[in-house]
Short mmCIF file of C-alpha atoms in Angstrom, two decimals:
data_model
loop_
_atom_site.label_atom_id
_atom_site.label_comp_id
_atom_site.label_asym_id
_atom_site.label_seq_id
_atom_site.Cartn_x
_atom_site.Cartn_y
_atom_site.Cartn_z
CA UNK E 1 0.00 0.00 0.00
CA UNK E 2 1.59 3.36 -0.72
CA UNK E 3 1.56 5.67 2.03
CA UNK E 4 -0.90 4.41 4.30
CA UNK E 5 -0.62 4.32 7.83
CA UNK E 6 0.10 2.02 10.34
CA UNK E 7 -3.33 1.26 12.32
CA UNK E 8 -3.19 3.14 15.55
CA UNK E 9 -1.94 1.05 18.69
CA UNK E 10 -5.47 0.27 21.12
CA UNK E 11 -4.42 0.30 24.34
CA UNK E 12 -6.02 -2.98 26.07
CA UNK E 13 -9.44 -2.68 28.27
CA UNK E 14 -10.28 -4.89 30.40
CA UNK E 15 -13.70 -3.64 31.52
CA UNK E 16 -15.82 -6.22 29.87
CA UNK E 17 -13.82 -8.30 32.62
CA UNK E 18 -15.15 -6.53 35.72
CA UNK E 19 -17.60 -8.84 37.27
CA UNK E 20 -16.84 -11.76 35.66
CA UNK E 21 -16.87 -14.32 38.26
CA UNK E 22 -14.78 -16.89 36.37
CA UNK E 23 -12.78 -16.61 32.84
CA UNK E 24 -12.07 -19.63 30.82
CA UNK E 25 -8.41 -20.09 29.60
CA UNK E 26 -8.72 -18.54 26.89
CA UNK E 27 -9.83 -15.58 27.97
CA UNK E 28 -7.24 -15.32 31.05
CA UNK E 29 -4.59 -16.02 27.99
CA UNK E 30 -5.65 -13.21 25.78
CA UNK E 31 -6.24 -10.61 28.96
CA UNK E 32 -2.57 -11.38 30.29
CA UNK E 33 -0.91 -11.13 26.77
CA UNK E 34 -2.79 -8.03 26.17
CA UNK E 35 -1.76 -6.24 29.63
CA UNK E 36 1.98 -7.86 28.84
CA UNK E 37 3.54 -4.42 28.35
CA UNK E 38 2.11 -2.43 31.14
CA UNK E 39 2.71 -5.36 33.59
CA UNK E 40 6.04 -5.60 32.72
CA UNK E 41 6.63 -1.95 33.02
CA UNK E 42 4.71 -2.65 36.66
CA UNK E 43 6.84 -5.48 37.67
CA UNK E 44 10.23 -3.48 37.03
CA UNK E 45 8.77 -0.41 39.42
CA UNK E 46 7.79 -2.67 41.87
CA UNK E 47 11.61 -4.50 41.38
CA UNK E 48 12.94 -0.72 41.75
CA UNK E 49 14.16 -1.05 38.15
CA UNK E 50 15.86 -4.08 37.96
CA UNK E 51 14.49 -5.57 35.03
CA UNK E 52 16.24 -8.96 35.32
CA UNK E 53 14.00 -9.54 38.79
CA UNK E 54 11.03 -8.05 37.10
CA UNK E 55 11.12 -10.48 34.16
CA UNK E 56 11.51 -13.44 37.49
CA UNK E 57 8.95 -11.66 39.23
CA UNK E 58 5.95 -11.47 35.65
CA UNK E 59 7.22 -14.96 35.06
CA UNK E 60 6.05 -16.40 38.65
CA UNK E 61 3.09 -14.19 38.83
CA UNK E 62 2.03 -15.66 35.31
CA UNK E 63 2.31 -18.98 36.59
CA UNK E 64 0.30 -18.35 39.64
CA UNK E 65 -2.29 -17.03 37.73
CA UNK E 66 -2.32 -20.11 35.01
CA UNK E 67 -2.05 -22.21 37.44
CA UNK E 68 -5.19 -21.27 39.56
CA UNK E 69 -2.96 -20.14 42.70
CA UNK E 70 -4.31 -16.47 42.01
CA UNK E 71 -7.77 -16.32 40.99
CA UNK E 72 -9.80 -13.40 38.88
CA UNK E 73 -13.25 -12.68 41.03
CA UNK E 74 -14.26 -10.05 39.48
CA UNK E 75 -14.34 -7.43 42.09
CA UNK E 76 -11.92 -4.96 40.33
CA UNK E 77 -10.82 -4.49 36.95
CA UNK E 78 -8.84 -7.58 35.64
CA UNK E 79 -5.53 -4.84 35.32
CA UNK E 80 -6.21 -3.79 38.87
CA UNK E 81 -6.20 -7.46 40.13
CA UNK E 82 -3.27 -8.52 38.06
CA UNK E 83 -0.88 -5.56 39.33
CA UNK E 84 -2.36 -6.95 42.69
CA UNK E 85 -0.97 -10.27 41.78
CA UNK E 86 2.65 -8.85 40.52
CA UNK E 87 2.98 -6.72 43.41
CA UNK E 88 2.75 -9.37 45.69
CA UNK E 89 4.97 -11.74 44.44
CA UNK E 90 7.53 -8.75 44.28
CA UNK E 91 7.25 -8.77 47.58
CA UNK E 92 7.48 -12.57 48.11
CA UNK E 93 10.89 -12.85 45.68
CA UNK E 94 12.14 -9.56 47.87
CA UNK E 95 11.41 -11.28 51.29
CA UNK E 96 12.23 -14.67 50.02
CA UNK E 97 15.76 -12.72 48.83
CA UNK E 98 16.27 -11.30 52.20
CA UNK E 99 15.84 -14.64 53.57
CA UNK E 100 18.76 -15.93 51.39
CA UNK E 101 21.31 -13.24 52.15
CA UNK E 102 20.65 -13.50 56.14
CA UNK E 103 20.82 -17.60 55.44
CA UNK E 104 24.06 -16.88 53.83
CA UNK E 105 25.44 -14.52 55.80
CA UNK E 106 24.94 -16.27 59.03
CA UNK E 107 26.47 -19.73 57.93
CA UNK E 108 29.65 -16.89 57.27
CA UNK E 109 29.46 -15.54 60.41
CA UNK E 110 32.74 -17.05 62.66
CA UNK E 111 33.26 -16.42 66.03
CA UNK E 112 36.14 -14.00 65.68
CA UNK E 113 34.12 -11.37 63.98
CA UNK E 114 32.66 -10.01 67.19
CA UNK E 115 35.86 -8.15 67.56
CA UNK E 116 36.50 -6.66 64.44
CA UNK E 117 35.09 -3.51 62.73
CA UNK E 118 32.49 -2.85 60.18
CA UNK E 119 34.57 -2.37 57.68
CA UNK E 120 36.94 -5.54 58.23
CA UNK E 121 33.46 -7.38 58.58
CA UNK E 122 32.64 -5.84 55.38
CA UNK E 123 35.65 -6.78 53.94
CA UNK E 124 36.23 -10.18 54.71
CA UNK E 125 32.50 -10.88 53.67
CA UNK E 126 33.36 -9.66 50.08
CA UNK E 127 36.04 -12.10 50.15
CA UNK E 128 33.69 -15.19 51.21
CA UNK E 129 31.74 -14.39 48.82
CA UNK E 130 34.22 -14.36 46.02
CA UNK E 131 35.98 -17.52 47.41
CA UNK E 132 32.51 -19.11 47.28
CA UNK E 133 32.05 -17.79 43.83
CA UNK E 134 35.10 -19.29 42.92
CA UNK E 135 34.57 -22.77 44.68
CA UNK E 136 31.32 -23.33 42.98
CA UNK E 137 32.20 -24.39 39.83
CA UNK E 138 34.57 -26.72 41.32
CA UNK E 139 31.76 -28.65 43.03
CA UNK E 140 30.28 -31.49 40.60
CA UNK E 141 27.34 -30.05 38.37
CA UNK E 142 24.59 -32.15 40.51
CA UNK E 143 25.75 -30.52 43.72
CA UNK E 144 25.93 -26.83 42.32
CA UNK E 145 22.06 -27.77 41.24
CA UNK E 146 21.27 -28.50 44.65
CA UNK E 147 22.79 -25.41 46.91
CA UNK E 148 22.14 -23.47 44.28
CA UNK E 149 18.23 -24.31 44.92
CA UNK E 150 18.63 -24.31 48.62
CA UNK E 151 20.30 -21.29 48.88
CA UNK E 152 19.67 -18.87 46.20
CA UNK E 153 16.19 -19.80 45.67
CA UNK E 154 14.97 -21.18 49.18
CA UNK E 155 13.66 -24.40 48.67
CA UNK E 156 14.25 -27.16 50.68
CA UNK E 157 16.04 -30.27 50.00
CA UNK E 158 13.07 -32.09 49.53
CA UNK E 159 11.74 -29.14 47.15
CA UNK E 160 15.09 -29.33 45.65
CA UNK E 161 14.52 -32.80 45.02
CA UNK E 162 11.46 -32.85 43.36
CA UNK E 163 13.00 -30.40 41.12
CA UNK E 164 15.74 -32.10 39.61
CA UNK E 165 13.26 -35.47 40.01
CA UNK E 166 15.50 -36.99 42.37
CA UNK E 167 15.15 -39.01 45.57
CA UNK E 168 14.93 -37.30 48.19
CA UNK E 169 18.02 -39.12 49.69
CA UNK E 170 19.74 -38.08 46.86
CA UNK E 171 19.40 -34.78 47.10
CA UNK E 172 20.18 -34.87 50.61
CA UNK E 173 23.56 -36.60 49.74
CA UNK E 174 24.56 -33.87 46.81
CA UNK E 175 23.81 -31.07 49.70
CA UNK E 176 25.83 -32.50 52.35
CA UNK E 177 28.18 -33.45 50.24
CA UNK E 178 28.48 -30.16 48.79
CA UNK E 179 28.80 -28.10 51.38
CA UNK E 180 31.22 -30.36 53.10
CA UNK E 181 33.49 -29.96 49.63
CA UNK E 182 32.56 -25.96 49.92
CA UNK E 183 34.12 -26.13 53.62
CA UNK E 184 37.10 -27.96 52.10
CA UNK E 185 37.80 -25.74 49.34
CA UNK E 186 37.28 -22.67 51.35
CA UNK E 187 39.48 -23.87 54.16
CA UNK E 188 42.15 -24.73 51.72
CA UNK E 189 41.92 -21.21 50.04
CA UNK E 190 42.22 -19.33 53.33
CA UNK E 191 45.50 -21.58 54.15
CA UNK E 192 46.69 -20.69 50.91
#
């Protein structure tokens, strides 16, 4: 076609949704690929701009929707109920985050540290961290799997487990194992 326009962008409205009491599938489908954009946009304010935890954050909110853990009812606007939904499981990755870092920083903490300063605290917790960093990829690929489940994303081992659809006694075995290889290689670094 010469010279004719693009058709104008309609920005989604979900007010033929208001009241519904249930939405099939197909419908919930359409009304979260429609609102896509402006929930993402949501999800990164709610991440204070990190857009990496944002697309974590719309991802697990999706899921909780199509899997019936968050349900429509109607009694706002679909939009309105699915920021509800995003905002919330911001604040579940943020606390669940939180949990993490005080997880990891108290299986740092050593007895010696009482005495020393912030910043030496400081200091010698950036080093952990990059020993850890370091030791990790050391550790076989089924163990990494494991802590790295545990620890950076709070499950337990039995979560863990089902997972990487492993026994639970398996699991188990990877983690201890793991961190007792962790301990080794860290021990060995600080001698070093």
């Amino acid at each position: 076609m010469d010279g004719a326009a693009d058709p104008p962008t309609i920005e989604p409205s979900f007010r033929h949704l208001r009241g519904e009491r249930s939405l099939t599938s197909i419908d919930l489908r359409d009304a979260l690929a429609q609102s896509h954009r402006q929930a993402f946009a949501w999800a990164v304010r709610c991440c204070q701009g990190d857009q990496g935890e944002a697309e974590d954050v719309l991802h697990t909110a999706y899921c909780k929707v199509l899997d019936g853990k968050a349900r429509f009812e109607g009694r706002s606007s679909f939009t309105t109920w699915f920021f509800g939904v995003v905002r919330r499981t911001a604040q579940e990755q943020a606390r669940w985050r939180w949990l993490r870092v005080a997880r990891l920083e108290r299986w740092w903490q050593d007895a010696s540290v009482d005495g020393k300063g912030e910043d030496e605290v400081e200091a010698d917790a950036d080093d952990r961290v990059a020993g850890l960093q370091a030791a990790l990829p050391r550790l076989s690929p089924r163990q990494q799997e494991v802590l790295h489940l545990v620890f950076y994303q709070g499950l337990t081992i039995q979560e863990s487990a089902e997972v990487l659809g492993l026994p639970v006694g398996t699991a188990r075995t990877h983690y201890e194992r793991g961190k007792a290889r962790l301990r080794h290689l860290l021990l060995d670094e600080e001698l070093s």
